[in-house]
Coordinates of C-alpha atoms and ligand atoms in Angstrom, one line a residue:
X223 CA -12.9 -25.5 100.4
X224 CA -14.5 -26.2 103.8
X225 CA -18.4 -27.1 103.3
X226 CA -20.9 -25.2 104.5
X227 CA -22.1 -25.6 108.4
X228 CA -25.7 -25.9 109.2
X229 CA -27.6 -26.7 112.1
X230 CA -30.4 -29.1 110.4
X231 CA -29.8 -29.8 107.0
X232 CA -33.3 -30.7 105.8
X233 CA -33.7 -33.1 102.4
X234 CA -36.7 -32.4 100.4
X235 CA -39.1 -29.5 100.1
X236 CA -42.2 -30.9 100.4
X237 CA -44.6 -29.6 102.7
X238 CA -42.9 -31.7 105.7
X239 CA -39.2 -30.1 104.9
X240 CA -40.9 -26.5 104.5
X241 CA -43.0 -26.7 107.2
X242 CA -39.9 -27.7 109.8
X243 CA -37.8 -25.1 107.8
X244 CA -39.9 -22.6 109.0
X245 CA -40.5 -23.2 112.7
X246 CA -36.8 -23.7 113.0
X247 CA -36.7 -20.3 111.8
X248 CA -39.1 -18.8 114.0
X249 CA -37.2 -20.5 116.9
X250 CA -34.2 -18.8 115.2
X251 CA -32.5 -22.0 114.7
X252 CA -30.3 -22.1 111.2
X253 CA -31.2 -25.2 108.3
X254 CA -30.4 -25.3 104.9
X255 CA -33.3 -26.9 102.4
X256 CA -31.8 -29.3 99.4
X257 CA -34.4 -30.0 96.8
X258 CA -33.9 -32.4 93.8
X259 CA -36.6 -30.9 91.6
X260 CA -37.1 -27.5 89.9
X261 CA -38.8 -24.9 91.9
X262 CA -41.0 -25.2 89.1
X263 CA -42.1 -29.2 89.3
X264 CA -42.4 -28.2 93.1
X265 CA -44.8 -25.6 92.2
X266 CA -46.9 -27.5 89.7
X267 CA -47.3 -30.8 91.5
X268 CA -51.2 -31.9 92.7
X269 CA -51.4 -34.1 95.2
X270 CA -53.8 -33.1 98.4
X271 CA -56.6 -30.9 99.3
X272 CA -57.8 -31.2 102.7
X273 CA -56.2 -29.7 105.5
X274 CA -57.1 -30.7 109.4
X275 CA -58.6 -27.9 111.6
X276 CA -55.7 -27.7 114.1
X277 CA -53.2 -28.0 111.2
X278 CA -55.0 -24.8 109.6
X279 CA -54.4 -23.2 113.0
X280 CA -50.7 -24.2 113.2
X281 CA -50.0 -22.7 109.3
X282 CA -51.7 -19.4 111.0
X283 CA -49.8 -19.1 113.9
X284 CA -46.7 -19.8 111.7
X285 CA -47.5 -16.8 109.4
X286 CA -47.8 -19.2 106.6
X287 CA -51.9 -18.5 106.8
X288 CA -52.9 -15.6 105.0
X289 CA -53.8 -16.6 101.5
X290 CA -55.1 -19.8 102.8
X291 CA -57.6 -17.8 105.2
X292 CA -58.6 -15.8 102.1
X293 CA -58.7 -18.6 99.5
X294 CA -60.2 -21.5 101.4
X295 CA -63.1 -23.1 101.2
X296 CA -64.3 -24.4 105.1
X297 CA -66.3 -27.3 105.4
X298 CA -68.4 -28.8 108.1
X299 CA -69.2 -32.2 107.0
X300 CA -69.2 -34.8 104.3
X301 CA -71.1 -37.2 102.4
X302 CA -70.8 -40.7 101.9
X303 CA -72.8 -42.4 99.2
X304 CA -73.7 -45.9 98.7
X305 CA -76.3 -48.5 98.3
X306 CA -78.6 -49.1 101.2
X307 CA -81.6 -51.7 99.4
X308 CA -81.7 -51.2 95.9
X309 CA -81.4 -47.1 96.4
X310 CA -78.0 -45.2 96.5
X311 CA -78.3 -42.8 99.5
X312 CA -76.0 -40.4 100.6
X313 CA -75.6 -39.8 104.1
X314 CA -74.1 -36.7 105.7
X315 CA -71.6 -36.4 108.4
X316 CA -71.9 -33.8 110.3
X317 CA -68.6 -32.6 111.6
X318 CA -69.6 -29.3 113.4
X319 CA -72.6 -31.0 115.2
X320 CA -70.2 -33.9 116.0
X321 CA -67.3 -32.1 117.4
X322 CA -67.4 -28.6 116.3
X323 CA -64.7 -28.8 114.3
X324 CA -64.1 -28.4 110.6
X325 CA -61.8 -28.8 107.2
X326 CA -59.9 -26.6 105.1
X327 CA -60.1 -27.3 101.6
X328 CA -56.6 -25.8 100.2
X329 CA -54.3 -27.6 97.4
X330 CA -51.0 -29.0 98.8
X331 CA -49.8 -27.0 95.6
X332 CA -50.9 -23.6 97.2
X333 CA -49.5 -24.1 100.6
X334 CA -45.9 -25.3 99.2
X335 CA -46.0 -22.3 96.8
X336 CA -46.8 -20.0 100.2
X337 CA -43.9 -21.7 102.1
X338 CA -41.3 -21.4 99.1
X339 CA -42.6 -17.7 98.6
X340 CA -42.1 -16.7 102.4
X341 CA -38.6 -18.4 102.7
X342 CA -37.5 -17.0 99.4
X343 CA -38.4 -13.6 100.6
X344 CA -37.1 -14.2 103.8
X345 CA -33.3 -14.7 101.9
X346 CA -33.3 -18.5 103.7
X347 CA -31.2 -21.3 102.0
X348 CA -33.5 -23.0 100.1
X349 CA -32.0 -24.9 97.0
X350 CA -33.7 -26.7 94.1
X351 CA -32.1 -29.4 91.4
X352 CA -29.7 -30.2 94.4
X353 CA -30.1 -34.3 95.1
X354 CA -28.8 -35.8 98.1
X355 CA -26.7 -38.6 97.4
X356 CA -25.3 -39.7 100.6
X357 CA -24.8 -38.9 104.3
X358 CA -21.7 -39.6 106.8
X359 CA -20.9 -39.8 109.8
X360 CA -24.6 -39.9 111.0
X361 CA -23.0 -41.4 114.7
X362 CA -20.6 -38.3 114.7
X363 CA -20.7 -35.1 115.8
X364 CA -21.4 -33.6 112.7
X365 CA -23.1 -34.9 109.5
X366 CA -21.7 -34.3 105.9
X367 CA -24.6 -34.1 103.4
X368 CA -23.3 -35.5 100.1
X369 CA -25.3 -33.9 97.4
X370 CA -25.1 -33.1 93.4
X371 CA -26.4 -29.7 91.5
X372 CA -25.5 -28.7 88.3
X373 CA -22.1 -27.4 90.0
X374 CA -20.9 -31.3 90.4
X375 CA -20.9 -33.0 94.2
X376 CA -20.7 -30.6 97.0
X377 CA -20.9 -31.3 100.6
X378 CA -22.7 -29.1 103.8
X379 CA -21.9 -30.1 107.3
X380 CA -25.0 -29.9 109.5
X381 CA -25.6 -31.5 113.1
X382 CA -29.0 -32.8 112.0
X383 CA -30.5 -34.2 109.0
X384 CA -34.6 -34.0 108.9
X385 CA -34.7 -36.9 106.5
X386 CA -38.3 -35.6 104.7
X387 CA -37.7 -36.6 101.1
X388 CA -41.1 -38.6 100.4
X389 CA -41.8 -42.2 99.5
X390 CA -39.3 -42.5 96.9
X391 CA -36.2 -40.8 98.7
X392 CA -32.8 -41.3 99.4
X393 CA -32.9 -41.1 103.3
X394 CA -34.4 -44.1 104.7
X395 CA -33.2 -46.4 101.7
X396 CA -29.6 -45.3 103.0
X397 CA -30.2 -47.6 106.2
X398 CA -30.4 -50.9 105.8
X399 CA -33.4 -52.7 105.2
X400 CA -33.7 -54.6 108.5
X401 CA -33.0 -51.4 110.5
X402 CA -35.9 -49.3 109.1
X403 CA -38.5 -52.1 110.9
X404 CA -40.9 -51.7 107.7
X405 CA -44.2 -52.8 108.1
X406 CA -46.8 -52.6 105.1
X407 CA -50.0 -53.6 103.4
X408 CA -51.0 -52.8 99.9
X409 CA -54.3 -53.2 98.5
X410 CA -55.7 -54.9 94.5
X411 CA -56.0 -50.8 93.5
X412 CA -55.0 -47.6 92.9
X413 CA -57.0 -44.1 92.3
X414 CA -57.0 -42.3 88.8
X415 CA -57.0 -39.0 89.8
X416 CA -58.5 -35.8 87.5
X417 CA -57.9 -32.3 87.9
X418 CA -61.4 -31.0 86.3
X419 CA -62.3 -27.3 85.1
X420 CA -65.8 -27.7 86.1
X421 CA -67.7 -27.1 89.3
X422 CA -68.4 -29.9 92.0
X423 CA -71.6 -31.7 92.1
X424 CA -71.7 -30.8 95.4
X425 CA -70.4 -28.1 98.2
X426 CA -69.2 -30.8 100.0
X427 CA -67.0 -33.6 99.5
X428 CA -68.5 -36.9 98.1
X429 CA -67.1 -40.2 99.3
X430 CA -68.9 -43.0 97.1
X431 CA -69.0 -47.1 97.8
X432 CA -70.2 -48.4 94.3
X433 CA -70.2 -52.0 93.1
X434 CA -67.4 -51.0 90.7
X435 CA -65.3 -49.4 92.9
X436 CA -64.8 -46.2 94.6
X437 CA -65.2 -42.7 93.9
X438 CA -64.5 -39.6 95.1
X439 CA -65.7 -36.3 94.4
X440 CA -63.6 -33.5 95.8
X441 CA -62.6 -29.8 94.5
X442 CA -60.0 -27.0 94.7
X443 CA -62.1 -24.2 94.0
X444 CA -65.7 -23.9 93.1
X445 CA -65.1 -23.8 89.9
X446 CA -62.6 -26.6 89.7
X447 CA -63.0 -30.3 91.0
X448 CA -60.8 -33.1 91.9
X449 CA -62.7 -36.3 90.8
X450 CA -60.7 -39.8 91.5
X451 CA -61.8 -43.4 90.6
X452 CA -60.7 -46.9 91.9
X453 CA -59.2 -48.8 89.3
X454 CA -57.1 -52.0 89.5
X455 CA -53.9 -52.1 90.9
X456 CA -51.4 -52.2 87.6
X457 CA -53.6 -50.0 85.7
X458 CA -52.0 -47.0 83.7
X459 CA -53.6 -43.7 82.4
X460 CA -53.8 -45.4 78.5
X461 CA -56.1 -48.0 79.9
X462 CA -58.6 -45.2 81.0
X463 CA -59.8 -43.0 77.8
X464 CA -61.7 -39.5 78.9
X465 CA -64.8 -41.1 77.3
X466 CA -64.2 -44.3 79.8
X467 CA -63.5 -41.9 83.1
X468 CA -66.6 -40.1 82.1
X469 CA -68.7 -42.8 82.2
X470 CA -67.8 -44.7 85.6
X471 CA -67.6 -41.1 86.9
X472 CA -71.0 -40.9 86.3
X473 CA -72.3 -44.4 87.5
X474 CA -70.5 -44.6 90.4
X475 CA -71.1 -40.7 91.8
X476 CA -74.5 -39.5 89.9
X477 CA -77.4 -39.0 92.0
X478 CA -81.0 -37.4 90.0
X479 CA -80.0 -33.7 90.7
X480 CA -76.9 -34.2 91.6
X481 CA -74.7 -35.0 88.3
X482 CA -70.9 -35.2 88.2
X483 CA -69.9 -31.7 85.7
X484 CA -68.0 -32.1 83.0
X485 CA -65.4 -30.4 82.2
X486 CA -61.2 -30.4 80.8
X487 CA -58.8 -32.0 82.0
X488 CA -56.1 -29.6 84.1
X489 CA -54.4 -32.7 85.2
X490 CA -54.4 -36.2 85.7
X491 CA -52.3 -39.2 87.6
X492 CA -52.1 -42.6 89.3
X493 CA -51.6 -43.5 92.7
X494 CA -51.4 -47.0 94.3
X495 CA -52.9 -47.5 97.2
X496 CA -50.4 -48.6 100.1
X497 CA -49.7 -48.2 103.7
X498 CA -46.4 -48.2 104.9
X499 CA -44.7 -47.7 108.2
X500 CA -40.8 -48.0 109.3
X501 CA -40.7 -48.4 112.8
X502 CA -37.6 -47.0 113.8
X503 CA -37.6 -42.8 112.7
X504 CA -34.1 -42.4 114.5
X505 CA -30.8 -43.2 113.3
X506 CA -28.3 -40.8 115.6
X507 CA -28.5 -37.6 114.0
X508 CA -30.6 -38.8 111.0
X509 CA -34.3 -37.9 111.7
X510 CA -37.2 -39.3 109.5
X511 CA -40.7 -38.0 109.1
X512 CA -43.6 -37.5 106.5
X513 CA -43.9 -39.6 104.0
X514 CA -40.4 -40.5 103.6
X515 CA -41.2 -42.5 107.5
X516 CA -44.9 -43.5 106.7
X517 CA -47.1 -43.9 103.7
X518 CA -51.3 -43.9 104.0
X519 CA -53.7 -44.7 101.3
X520 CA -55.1 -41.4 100.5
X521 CA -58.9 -42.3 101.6
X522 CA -58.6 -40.7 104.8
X523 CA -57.0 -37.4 103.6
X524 CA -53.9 -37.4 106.2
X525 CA -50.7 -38.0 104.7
X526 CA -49.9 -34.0 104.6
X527 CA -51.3 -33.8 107.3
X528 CA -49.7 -36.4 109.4
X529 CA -46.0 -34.8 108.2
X530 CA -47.5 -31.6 109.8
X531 CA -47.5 -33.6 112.8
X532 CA -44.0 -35.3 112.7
X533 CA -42.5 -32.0 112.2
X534 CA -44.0 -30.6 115.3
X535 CA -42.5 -32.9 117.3
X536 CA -39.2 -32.4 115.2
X537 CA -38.9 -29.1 115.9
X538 CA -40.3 -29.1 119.4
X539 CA -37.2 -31.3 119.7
X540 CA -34.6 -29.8 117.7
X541 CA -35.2 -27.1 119.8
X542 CA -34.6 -28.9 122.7
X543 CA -30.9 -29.8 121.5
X544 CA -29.9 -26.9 119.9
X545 CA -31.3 -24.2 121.9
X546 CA -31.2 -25.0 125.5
X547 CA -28.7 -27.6 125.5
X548 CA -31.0 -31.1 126.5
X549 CA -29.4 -33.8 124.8
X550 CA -32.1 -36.4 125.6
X551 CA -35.0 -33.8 124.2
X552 CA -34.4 -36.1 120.3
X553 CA -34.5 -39.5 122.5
X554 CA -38.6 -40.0 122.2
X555 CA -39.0 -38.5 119.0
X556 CA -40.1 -41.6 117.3
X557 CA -42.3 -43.2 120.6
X558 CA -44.4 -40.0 120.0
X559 CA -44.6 -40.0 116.2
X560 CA -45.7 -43.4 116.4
X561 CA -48.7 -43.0 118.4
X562 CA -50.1 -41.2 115.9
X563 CA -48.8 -42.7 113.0
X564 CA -50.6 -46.0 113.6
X565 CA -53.9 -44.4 114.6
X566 CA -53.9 -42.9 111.3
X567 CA -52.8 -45.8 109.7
X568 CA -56.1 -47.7 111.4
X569 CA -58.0 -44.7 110.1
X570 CA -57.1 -44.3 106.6
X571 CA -56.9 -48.4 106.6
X572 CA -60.5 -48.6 108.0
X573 CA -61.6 -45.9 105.4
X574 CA -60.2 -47.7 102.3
X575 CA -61.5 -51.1 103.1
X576 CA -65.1 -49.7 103.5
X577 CA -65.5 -47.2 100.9
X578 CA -63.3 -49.6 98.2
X579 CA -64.1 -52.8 96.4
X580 CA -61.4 -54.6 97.3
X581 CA -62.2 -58.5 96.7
X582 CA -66.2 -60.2 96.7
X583 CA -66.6 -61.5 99.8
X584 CA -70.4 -61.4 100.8
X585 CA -69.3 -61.4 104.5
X586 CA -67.7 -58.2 104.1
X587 CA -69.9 -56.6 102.3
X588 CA -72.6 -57.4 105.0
X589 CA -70.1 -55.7 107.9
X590 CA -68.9 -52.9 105.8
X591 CA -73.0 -51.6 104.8
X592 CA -73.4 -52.7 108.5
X593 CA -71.0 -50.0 109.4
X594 CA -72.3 -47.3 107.0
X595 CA -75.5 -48.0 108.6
X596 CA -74.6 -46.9 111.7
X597 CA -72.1 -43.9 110.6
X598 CA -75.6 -42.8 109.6
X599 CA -76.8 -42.8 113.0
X600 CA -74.7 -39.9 114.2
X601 CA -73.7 -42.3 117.1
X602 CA -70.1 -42.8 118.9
X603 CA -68.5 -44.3 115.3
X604 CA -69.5 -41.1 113.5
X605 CA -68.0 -39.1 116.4
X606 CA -64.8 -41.3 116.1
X607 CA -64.6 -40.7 112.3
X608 CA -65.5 -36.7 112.6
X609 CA -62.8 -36.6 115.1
X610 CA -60.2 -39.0 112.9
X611 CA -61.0 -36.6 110.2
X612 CA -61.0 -33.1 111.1
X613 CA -57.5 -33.8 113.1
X614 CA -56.4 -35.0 116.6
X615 CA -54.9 -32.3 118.4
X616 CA -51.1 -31.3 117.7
X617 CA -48.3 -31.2 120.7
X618 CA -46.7 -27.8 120.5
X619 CA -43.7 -27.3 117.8
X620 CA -41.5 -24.8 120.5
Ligands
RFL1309 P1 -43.2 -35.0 99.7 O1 -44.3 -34.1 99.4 O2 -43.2 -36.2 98.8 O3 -41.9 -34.2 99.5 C1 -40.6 -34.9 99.5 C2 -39.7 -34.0 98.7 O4 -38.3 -34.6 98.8 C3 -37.7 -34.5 97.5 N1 -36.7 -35.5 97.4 C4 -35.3 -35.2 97.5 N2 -34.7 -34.0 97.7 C5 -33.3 -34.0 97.7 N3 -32.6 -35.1 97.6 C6 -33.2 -36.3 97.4 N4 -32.4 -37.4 97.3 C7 -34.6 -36.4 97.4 N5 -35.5 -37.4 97.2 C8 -36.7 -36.8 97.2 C9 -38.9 -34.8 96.6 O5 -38.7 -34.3 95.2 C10 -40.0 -34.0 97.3 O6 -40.1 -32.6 96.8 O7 -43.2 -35.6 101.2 P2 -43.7 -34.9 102.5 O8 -43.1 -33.5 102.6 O9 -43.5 -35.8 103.6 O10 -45.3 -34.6 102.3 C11 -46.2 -35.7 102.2 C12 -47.4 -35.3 101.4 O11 -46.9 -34.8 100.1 C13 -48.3 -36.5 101.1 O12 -48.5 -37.2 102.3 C14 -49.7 -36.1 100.7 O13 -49.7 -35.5 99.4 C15 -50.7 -37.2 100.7 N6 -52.0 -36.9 100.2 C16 -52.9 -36.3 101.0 N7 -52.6 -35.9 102.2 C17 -53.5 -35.2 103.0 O14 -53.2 -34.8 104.1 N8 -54.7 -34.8 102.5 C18 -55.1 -35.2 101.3 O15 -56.2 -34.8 100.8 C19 -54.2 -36.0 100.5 N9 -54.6 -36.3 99.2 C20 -52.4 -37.3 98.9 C21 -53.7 -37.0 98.4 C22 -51.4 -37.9 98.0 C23 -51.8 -38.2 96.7 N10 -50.8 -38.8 95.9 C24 -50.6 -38.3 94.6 C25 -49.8 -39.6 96.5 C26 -54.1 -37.3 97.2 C27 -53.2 -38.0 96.3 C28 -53.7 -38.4 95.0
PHB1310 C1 -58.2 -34.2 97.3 O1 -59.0 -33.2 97.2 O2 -57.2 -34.3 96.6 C2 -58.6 -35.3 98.2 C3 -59.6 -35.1 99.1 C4 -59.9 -36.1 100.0 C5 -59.2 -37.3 100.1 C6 -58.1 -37.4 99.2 C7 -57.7 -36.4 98.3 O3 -59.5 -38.2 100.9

């Protein structure tokens, strides 16, 4: 039986693989989605919250908007809490004065459950419990996608492969190890993460420096949060009883007025903290982006949104190719990635090693309430960090 032919065959339906799916769509450009999951571990999965401003504009103008724009909570600034003497402050950033810009608050799980939802009814190929298993002829002409569904091993022929399958995916682990260029840093902790039915302690997000770690106070709705805690690298969720969460919840966030709520559990998980970057996003007609090409720590809120980004310039360029014939338009895909992978890498870097408790070292300590002092100033490194935060601008995806 001859396979099926595709233009991009994209691996993994997370927001990165979605996302591209549907500006190749709009640019009427064919793909074929292969997800090794169930649409329903898809659908329940938690992982991020806030979205950039000129991302938010780019799910609009993509049609992917309209339950976002109704559900979404908007917010102009943040807090960040820690000691200053022997008093714990909390110092707003004021993103609309700083740049007049803002922040969606909107789960990863509601925009992925909007994309599947518009591509289902849309009749697109789109199919879950299918795994990638292998890819040939990548130098070719055309690619042949090895993959294995409940049918047995079937192949599609594509002329692309968007290799957006996460950290733990099959794409860049097919190349060899000293042509992916890895650079990366991992840090002494990872955040304990719990999906609370309760309301925030505040209408803004709480970023929190604490002798024992950090905390952060964030929500989905306003009547459910999204509280995470530093704990040590290694850690797992028996280590950390509700009782215990509770308690350093409250030490490390609680201001008089301004308690932590409690409330049950929806969810709860582990994530190391680790940055991660391969170098080279290019291997002929394999394409890499998201977090399957870069990993942040989640302090800085970008990894979504930095796959937004890659898959502008993806498409932007698969356009290019396909549509009007410029073979060189996939040649700087990876040069312009790049640029913006390692500023966000610096940011969400920079972010984690002030905010965390990473190792006693007075010297640091002095620099890092040094710097909180003057975020608190409003002056050029608040504006730098507002600007980091609510999202550089994005190059056009057609
Ligand atoms: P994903 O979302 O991991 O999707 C990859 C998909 O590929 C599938 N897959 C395969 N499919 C077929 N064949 C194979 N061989 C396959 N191998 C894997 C996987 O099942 C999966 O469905 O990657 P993508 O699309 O690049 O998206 C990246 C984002 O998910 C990630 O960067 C964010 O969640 C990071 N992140 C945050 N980002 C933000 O922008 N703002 C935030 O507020 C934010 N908070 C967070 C976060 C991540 C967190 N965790 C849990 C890592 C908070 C946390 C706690
Ligand atoms: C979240 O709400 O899940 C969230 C918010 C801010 C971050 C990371 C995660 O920096």
């Amino acid at each position: 039986m001859n396979p099926i032919q595709t233009d991009v065959a994209i691996v993994g339906a997370g927001p990165a693989g979605l996302l591209l799916a549907r500006m190749l769509q709009l640019q009427g450009i064919d793909a074929v989605v292969l997800e090794r999951r169930s649409r329903d571990y898809v659908l329940g999965r938690v992982r991020a919250g806030i979205i950039e401003q000129p991302v938010a504009e780019l799910l609009v103008e993509l049609g992917v908007g309209e339950r976002m724009l109704a559900d979404r909570l908007v917010h102009d600034g943040v807090q960040l809490q820690h000691h200053a003497g022997d008093r714990m402050v909390r110092d707003r950033i004021d993103f609309a004065a700083l740049t007049g810009k803002t922040v969606t608050v909107y789960g990863q799980r509601e925009l992925v459950r909007d994309l599947i939802g518009l591509r289902e009814a849309d009749g697109l190929p789109l199919r879950f419990g299918a795994e990638v298993i292998g890819l040939d002829g990548l130098s070719d002409d055309r690619v042949a996608v090895r993959y294995r569904d409940e049918a047995g091993e079937s192949t599609i022929s594509a002329r692309y492969v968007a290799g957006v399958d996460g950290a733990h995916g099959i794409t860049a682990q097919l190349l060899d190890g000293a042509e992916r260029q890895t650079l990366q840093r991992s840090y002494p902790a990872a955040w304990l993460g719990v999906l609370v039915e309760a309301a925030p302690p505040s209408h803004e997000l709480i970023y929190a420096r604490h002798p024992e770690g950090f905390a952060l106070a964030s929500m989905r709705t306003p009547e459910v949060s999204r509280l995470y805690l530093q704990v040590p690298a290694g850690d797992t969720l028996a280590d950390w009883s509700s009782d215990r969460i509770w308690e350093h919840l409250h030490r490390r966030l609680d201001l008089p007025g301004s308690p932590v709520n409690e409330g049950r559990f929806l969810e709860s998980s582990i994530t190391p903290l680790r940055s991660v970057v391969h170098r080279r996003m290019r291997y002929g007609r394999l394409l890499l982006g998201g977090d399957a090409a870069h990993v942040v720590p989640p302090t800085g809120a970008k990894g979504l949104n930095l796959a937004v980004a890659d898959m502008t310039q993806l498409s932007r360029r698969l356009g290019g190719v396909l549509l009007r014939g410029d073979e060189a338009a996939l040649d700087g895909y990876q040069e312009s990635c790049l640029h913006r992978v390692w500023q966000v890498t610096h940011f969400s870097w920079w972010m984690t090693d002030l905010l965390h408790r990473l190792e006693s070292d007075e010297f640091g300590e002095e620099l890092r309430t040094e710097q909180l002092r003057t975020l608190a100033d409003g002056g050029p490194l608040a504006q730098w960090f507002a600007d980091s935060y609510t999202g550089l601008p994005l190059t056009p995806w057609s």
